[in-house]
Amino acid sequence: METVYFIAGDGIGPEVMTVAIKVIKEALKIHNFEKKIKWQELLAGEKAFQQTGSYLPEETLKILKQARFAVKGPLTTPIGKGFRSLNVTLRQTFDLYACIRPIRYFQGISSPVKHPEKVNMIIFRENTEDVYAGIEWPANSNEAKKIISFLEKEFQINLNPSAGIGLKPMTEQGSKRLIKKAIEYALIHNKKSITLVHKGNIMKYTEGAFRDWGYKLAKQEFSNSIITEQEAKQGKQGIILKDRIADAMFQEVLLRPEEYDVIATTNLNGDYLSDALAAQVGGLGIAPGVNMGDSLALYEPTHGTAPSIAGQDKANPCSMILSMAMMLEHMGFKQVAQHIEKAIEKTILQKTVTIDLASQMKEAKVVGCKEFGDRVIANLEQ
């Protein structure tokens, strides 16, 4: 029996978590796998603070250090002040260096683009480096002034003395391990291409290095299966390794999404791109994700806490359900995961959806979070 640890989260987190677990348990039961998984709750976020005085209790960290699979709802992160992002802290504490987000279209959902059905990509976003490393100092602070003074004295770099300062560390090791995970996924799933997305034309020694390290890795470890675009034009066979400038890539995924399968990119670019792609197929409410390291995989919805609708039974549980379906596939229950995806699509086609999806569809019936989950279960059972 495998133990799955879950953190309910803040805002709408407890609502979508409850519904998602109910759906997953029913799907496992239908396939006679209900005894294969044991569920155990861990505390983090506001609930943890109320009960223990800590937003991230040591007991939670201790258990997760030994865990293989965990799921979490969205956690509150105050903007501009207060504690650091719990999401970032969890990623860095457990070295969850790969944020993996598959993005596909579900029939029945209205979209702002003409052909959302052409979108079927998976993004591998580096998760621990870049500006998300959190190395920064506020404007006019003593620390920022020291950094500015040092840069001026040692490197003749003149900055406004009142500037806030942030650093963007990126390493060969961090970039290569993320890109390697993307390449391995492409090989296992018989994908046609992998695209390195970067801003190397401007940030040559960070983003540009990410690109260069990717090509270097492919040549060193995957030369028998990975080819460049130039080699493909010459008739060589293999999975094509491409690279695209980040701003151009936003245009590419709108105009030619069918040309891209697997994307490997840096932290900030991945954040932007995964949310933009989700909008092309219906929004974050149906976008699953996982933060993965070499030992722990932490699955989570890509949306936030949505405090304005928390406790009102309005939240869309699809992202949470689909994230758990990703987990089931990772655990070896691929058939169960596919069954869940089909049940969600059938529910959407029946136009019985939560308010966020109903607002994008004609003649849709608005149902609450709980009822949507019940309708997915009904479609599972059929």
Coordinates of C-alpha atoms in Angstrom, one line a residue:
M1 CA 0.0 0.0 0.0
E2 CA 1.3 3.5 -0.9
T3 CA 0.7 6.4 1.4
V4 CA -0.4 9.7 -0.2
Y5 CA 0.0 12.7 2.0
F6 CA -2.3 15.7 1.5
I7 CA -2.3 19.3 2.5
A8 CA -5.7 20.8 2.2
G9 CA -4.4 24.3 1.5
D10 CA -6.0 27.8 2.1
G11 CA -8.9 29.6 0.5
I12 CA -10.7 27.2 -1.8
G13 CA -8.1 24.5 -1.1
P14 CA -10.1 22.5 1.4
E15 CA -13.1 22.5 -1.0
V16 CA -11.3 21.3 -4.1
M17 CA -9.2 18.8 -2.1
T18 CA -12.3 17.2 -0.5
V19 CA -14.0 16.8 -3.9
A20 CA -10.9 15.6 -5.7
I21 CA -10.1 12.9 -3.1
K22 CA -13.7 11.7 -3.3
V23 CA -13.5 11.4 -7.1
I24 CA -10.1 9.6 -7.0
K25 CA -11.3 7.2 -4.4
E26 CA -14.3 6.3 -6.5
A27 CA -12.2 5.8 -9.6
L28 CA -9.8 3.5 -7.7
K29 CA -12.8 1.6 -6.3
I30 CA -14.3 1.0 -9.8
H31 CA -10.9 -0.5 -10.9
N32 CA -10.6 -2.5 -7.6
F33 CA -7.5 -0.5 -6.5
E34 CA -9.1 1.3 -3.5
K35 CA -6.9 -0.6 -1.0
K36 CA -3.7 0.4 -2.9
I37 CA -3.6 3.9 -1.5
K38 CA -3.7 5.2 2.1
W39 CA -4.5 8.9 2.6
Q40 CA -2.9 11.0 5.4
E41 CA -3.4 14.7 6.1
L42 CA -0.5 17.0 6.9
L43 CA -0.7 20.6 8.1
A44 CA 0.6 23.7 6.3
G45 CA -0.7 27.2 5.7
E46 CA -3.3 29.0 7.8
K47 CA -4.8 25.8 9.3
A48 CA -1.3 24.8 10.5
F49 CA -0.7 28.3 12.0
Q50 CA -4.0 28.2 13.8
Q51 CA -3.3 24.8 15.3
T52 CA 0.5 24.9 15.8
G53 CA 1.6 28.5 15.5
S54 CA 3.7 27.7 12.5
Y55 CA 2.7 28.0 8.8
L56 CA 5.0 25.0 8.0
P57 CA 5.4 22.8 11.1
E58 CA 8.5 20.7 11.5
E59 CA 6.3 17.5 11.7
T60 CA 5.1 18.2 8.2
L61 CA 8.6 18.7 6.9
K62 CA 9.8 15.5 8.7
I63 CA 7.2 13.3 7.1
L64 CA 7.6 14.8 3.6
K65 CA 11.3 14.1 3.8
Q66 CA 10.4 10.4 3.7
A67 CA 7.5 10.6 1.3
R68 CA 7.2 9.7 -2.4
F69 CA 3.8 11.1 -3.2
A70 CA 2.0 14.1 -1.8
V71 CA -0.8 16.5 -3.0
K72 CA -1.5 20.0 -1.8
G73 CA -4.1 22.7 -2.3
P74 CA -3.1 26.3 -2.9
L75 CA -1.4 28.1 0.0
T76 CA -1.7 31.8 0.9
T77 CA 1.3 34.0 0.1
P78 CA 0.9 37.7 1.2
I79 CA 2.2 40.1 -1.5
G80 CA 5.0 42.4 -0.5
K81 CA 5.4 41.5 3.1
G82 CA 5.0 38.7 5.7
F83 CA 6.3 35.2 5.4
R84 CA 8.1 34.0 2.3
S85 CA 6.1 31.9 -0.2
L86 CA 5.3 28.5 1.3
N87 CA 5.2 27.1 -2.2
V88 CA 8.7 28.3 -3.0
T89 CA 9.9 27.1 0.4
L90 CA 8.6 23.6 -0.2
R91 CA 10.2 23.5 -3.6
Q92 CA 13.5 24.5 -2.3
T93 CA 13.4 22.5 1.0
F94 CA 12.8 19.2 -0.9
D95 CA 14.7 20.2 -4.1
L96 CA 11.6 19.9 -6.3
Y97 CA 13.4 21.2 -9.2
A98 CA 10.9 20.3 -12.0
C99 CA 7.5 22.0 -12.2
I100 CA 5.7 19.9 -14.8
R101 CA 2.4 21.1 -16.3
P102 CA 0.6 19.2 -19.1
I103 CA -1.8 21.4 -21.0
R104 CA -4.5 20.0 -23.3
Y105 CA -7.9 20.9 -24.5
F106 CA -11.1 19.3 -23.2
Q107 CA -14.0 19.2 -25.7
G108 CA -16.9 21.5 -24.9
I109 CA -14.9 24.3 -23.4
S110 CA -15.0 27.7 -25.1
S111 CA -11.6 29.2 -25.8
P112 CA -10.3 32.7 -26.9
V113 CA -8.4 31.0 -29.7
K114 CA -9.7 29.4 -32.9
H115 CA -8.2 26.0 -32.6
P116 CA -7.6 25.1 -28.9
E117 CA -7.7 21.4 -29.8
K118 CA -4.2 21.9 -31.4
V119 CA -2.7 22.7 -27.9
N120 CA -1.3 19.5 -26.4
M121 CA 2.0 20.4 -24.7
I122 CA 3.8 19.6 -21.4
I123 CA 6.0 22.3 -19.8
F124 CA 9.0 21.4 -17.8
R125 CA 9.8 24.5 -15.8
E126 CA 13.0 24.8 -13.7
N127 CA 11.8 25.3 -10.2
T128 CA 14.6 26.3 -7.8
E129 CA 16.8 28.9 -9.5
D130 CA 16.4 32.1 -11.5
V131 CA 14.7 35.1 -9.8
Y132 CA 12.5 32.7 -7.8
A133 CA 15.6 31.8 -5.7
G134 CA 14.4 34.8 -3.7
I135 CA 17.8 36.6 -3.4
E136 CA 16.8 40.2 -3.2
W137 CA 17.0 43.3 -1.1
P138 CA 14.5 46.2 -0.8
A139 CA 15.2 49.7 -2.3
N140 CA 17.2 52.0 0.0
S141 CA 18.2 49.2 2.4
N142 CA 21.7 49.0 3.7
E143 CA 22.1 45.6 1.9
A144 CA 21.1 47.0 -1.5
K145 CA 23.3 50.0 -1.0
K146 CA 26.3 47.7 -0.2
I147 CA 25.6 45.7 -3.4
I148 CA 25.3 48.8 -5.5
S149 CA 28.5 50.2 -4.0
F150 CA 30.4 47.0 -4.6
L151 CA 29.3 46.8 -8.2
E152 CA 30.3 50.4 -8.9
K153 CA 33.7 49.9 -7.2
E154 CA 34.7 46.5 -8.5
F155 CA 33.0 46.4 -12.0
Q156 CA 32.3 50.1 -12.8
I157 CA 28.6 49.4 -13.0
N158 CA 26.6 52.5 -12.2
L159 CA 23.1 51.9 -10.7
N160 CA 20.6 54.3 -9.2
P161 CA 21.5 54.2 -5.5
S162 CA 17.8 54.0 -4.6
A163 CA 17.3 50.8 -6.6
G164 CA 16.0 47.5 -5.2
I165 CA 18.3 44.6 -6.0
G166 CA 17.6 41.0 -7.0
L167 CA 19.9 38.3 -8.3
K168 CA 19.2 35.7 -11.0
P169 CA 21.4 32.6 -10.2
M170 CA 21.4 29.8 -12.8
T171 CA 23.7 26.8 -12.8
E172 CA 24.7 24.2 -15.3
Q173 CA 23.7 21.4 -12.9
G174 CA 20.2 22.9 -12.2
S175 CA 19.5 23.5 -15.9
K176 CA 20.8 20.2 -17.1
R177 CA 18.8 18.1 -14.7
L178 CA 15.6 19.9 -15.6
I179 CA 16.3 19.5 -19.4
K180 CA 17.2 15.8 -18.9
K181 CA 13.9 15.1 -17.2
A182 CA 12.1 16.7 -20.2
I183 CA 14.2 14.7 -22.7
E184 CA 13.5 11.5 -20.9
Y185 CA 9.8 12.2 -20.9
A186 CA 9.9 12.9 -24.6
L187 CA 11.7 9.6 -25.2
I188 CA 9.3 7.5 -23.1
H189 CA 6.2 9.1 -24.6
N190 CA 7.4 9.1 -28.2
K191 CA 7.2 12.9 -28.6
K192 CA 8.4 14.6 -31.8
S193 CA 10.2 17.5 -30.3
I194 CA 11.6 19.3 -27.3
T195 CA 11.9 23.1 -27.2
L196 CA 14.2 25.1 -25.0
V197 CA 12.6 28.4 -24.2
H198 CA 14.9 31.2 -23.0
K199 CA 15.7 34.9 -23.3
G200 CA 19.3 34.3 -24.2
N201 CA 19.5 37.1 -26.7
I202 CA 19.5 39.5 -23.8
M203 CA 20.6 37.5 -20.7
K204 CA 23.5 35.6 -22.4
Y205 CA 25.1 34.1 -19.3
T206 CA 22.0 32.9 -17.6
E207 CA 19.2 32.3 -20.1
G208 CA 21.6 31.9 -22.9
A209 CA 23.6 29.4 -20.9
F210 CA 20.4 27.4 -20.2
R211 CA 20.1 27.0 -24.0
D212 CA 23.7 26.1 -24.4
W213 CA 23.7 23.6 -21.6
G214 CA 20.7 21.9 -23.1
Y215 CA 22.4 21.3 -26.4
K216 CA 25.5 20.2 -24.6
L217 CA 23.5 17.7 -22.5
A218 CA 21.7 16.3 -25.6
K219 CA 25.0 15.8 -27.4
Q220 CA 26.7 14.2 -24.4
E221 CA 23.9 11.8 -23.3
F222 CA 21.3 11.5 -26.0
S223 CA 23.2 11.7 -29.3
N224 CA 21.6 8.5 -30.6
S225 CA 18.0 9.8 -30.2
I226 CA 18.1 13.6 -30.1
I227 CA 18.8 15.7 -33.2
T228 CA 19.0 19.4 -33.9
E229 CA 16.6 21.2 -36.3
Q230 CA 19.5 21.5 -38.8
E231 CA 20.1 17.8 -38.7
A232 CA 16.4 17.2 -39.2
K233 CA 16.5 19.4 -42.4
Q234 CA 19.4 17.2 -43.6
G235 CA 17.2 14.1 -43.3
K236 CA 18.5 12.7 -40.0
Q237 CA 15.8 10.9 -37.8
G238 CA 15.2 11.5 -34.1
I239 CA 13.4 13.7 -31.6
I240 CA 14.1 17.3 -32.6
L241 CA 15.7 19.6 -30.1
K242 CA 14.6 23.2 -30.8
D243 CA 15.1 26.5 -29.0
R244 CA 13.0 29.6 -29.1
I245 CA 13.3 33.1 -27.6
A246 CA 10.7 33.5 -24.9
D247 CA 8.8 36.4 -26.4
A248 CA 8.7 34.8 -29.8
M249 CA 7.5 31.6 -28.2
F250 CA 4.3 33.3 -26.9
Q251 CA 3.5 34.1 -30.5
E252 CA 4.4 30.5 -31.6
V253 CA 2.0 28.8 -29.2
L254 CA -0.8 31.0 -30.5
L255 CA -0.1 30.6 -34.2
R256 CA 1.5 27.1 -34.4
P257 CA 0.8 25.2 -31.2
E258 CA 0.8 21.9 -33.1
E259 CA 4.5 22.2 -33.7
Y260 CA 5.4 22.0 -30.0
D261 CA 5.2 18.9 -27.7
V262 CA 7.6 19.2 -24.8
I263 CA 8.9 22.5 -23.5
A264 CA 11.8 22.9 -21.2
T265 CA 12.3 26.4 -19.8
T266 CA 13.6 28.6 -17.0
N267 CA 11.7 29.4 -13.9
L268 CA 10.1 32.8 -14.7
N269 CA 9.5 32.0 -18.3
G270 CA 7.8 28.8 -17.4
D271 CA 5.5 30.6 -14.9
Y272 CA 4.3 33.0 -17.6
L273 CA 4.1 30.4 -20.4
S274 CA 2.2 27.7 -18.5
D275 CA -0.5 30.2 -17.4
A276 CA -0.8 31.7 -20.9
L277 CA -1.2 28.3 -22.4
A278 CA -3.8 27.3 -19.8
A279 CA -5.8 30.4 -20.9
Q280 CA -5.8 29.1 -24.5
V281 CA -7.6 25.9 -23.4
G282 CA -10.0 27.3 -20.7
G283 CA -8.0 28.6 -17.8
L284 CA -6.1 27.6 -14.7
G285 CA -9.2 25.8 -13.4
I286 CA -8.4 22.8 -15.6
A287 CA -4.6 23.0 -15.6
P288 CA -2.9 20.3 -13.4
G289 CA 0.7 20.3 -12.2
V290 CA 3.4 18.7 -10.1
N291 CA 6.6 19.8 -8.5
M292 CA 9.0 16.9 -8.7
G293 CA 12.4 16.1 -7.4
D294 CA 14.4 12.9 -7.4
S295 CA 12.5 11.4 -4.5
L296 CA 9.3 13.4 -3.7
A297 CA 6.6 14.4 -6.2
L298 CA 4.2 17.1 -4.9
Y299 CA 1.1 17.4 -7.0
E300 CA -1.0 20.6 -6.9
P301 CA -3.5 22.7 -8.9
T302 CA -2.0 25.6 -10.7
H303 CA -4.6 28.2 -9.5
G304 CA -4.4 30.2 -6.3
T305 CA -6.4 30.3 -3.1
A306 CA -9.2 32.5 -4.7
P307 CA -10.3 33.9 -1.3
S308 CA -13.2 35.9 -2.8
I309 CA -15.1 32.7 -3.4
A310 CA -13.7 30.5 -0.6
G311 CA -16.4 28.6 1.3
Q312 CA -19.1 29.4 -1.3
D313 CA -19.0 26.1 -3.2
K314 CA -18.1 27.9 -6.4
A315 CA -14.6 26.6 -7.0
N316 CA -13.6 24.5 -10.0
P317 CA -12.1 21.2 -8.7
C318 CA -10.8 20.1 -12.1
S319 CA -7.2 21.3 -11.7
M320 CA -7.0 19.4 -8.4
I321 CA -8.6 16.2 -9.7
L322 CA -6.4 16.3 -12.8
S323 CA -3.3 16.8 -10.7
M324 CA -4.2 13.7 -8.7
A325 CA -4.8 11.8 -12.0
M326 CA -1.3 12.7 -13.0
M327 CA -0.2 11.2 -9.7
L328 CA -2.1 8.0 -10.4
E329 CA -0.4 7.7 -13.7
H330 CA 3.0 8.2 -12.0
M331 CA 2.1 5.5 -9.5
G332 CA 1.3 3.0 -12.3
F333 CA -2.5 3.5 -12.5
K334 CA -2.6 4.9 -16.0
Q335 CA -5.9 3.3 -16.9
V336 CA -7.6 4.9 -13.9
A337 CA -6.1 8.3 -14.7
Q338 CA -7.4 8.1 -18.3
H339 CA -10.8 7.1 -17.0
I340 CA -10.9 10.2 -14.8
E341 CA -10.0 12.5 -17.7
K342 CA -12.7 11.0 -19.9
A343 CA -15.3 11.5 -17.1
I344 CA -14.3 15.1 -16.7
E345 CA -14.6 15.7 -20.4
K346 CA -18.0 14.0 -20.5
T347 CA -19.2 16.2 -17.6
I348 CA -18.0 19.3 -19.5
L349 CA -19.7 18.2 -22.7
Q350 CA -22.9 17.8 -20.7
K351 CA -22.5 21.6 -19.9
T352 CA -22.9 21.1 -16.2
V353 CA -19.9 23.0 -14.9
T354 CA -18.7 25.4 -12.3
I355 CA -19.2 29.2 -12.8
D356 CA -15.7 29.9 -14.2
L357 CA -16.3 27.4 -17.1
A358 CA -20.0 28.3 -17.5
S359 CA -19.0 31.9 -18.1
Q360 CA -17.1 30.8 -21.2
M361 CA -19.8 28.4 -22.6
K362 CA -23.2 28.9 -24.2
E363 CA -26.3 27.5 -22.4
A364 CA -24.3 25.9 -19.6
K365 CA -25.8 25.0 -16.3
V366 CA -23.8 26.3 -13.3
V367 CA -23.2 23.8 -10.6
G368 CA -21.2 24.0 -7.4
C369 CA -17.9 22.4 -6.6
K370 CA -19.5 19.5 -4.8
E371 CA -22.1 18.8 -7.4
F372 CA -19.5 18.9 -10.2
G373 CA -17.5 16.3 -8.4
D374 CA -20.7 14.1 -8.0
R375 CA -21.4 14.4 -11.7
V376 CA -17.8 13.4 -12.6
I377 CA -18.3 10.3 -10.3
A378 CA -21.7 9.6 -12.0
N379 CA -19.9 9.6 -15.4
L380 CA -17.1 7.4 -14.0
E381 CA -19.7 4.8 -13.0
Q382 CA -21.3 4.9 -16.4

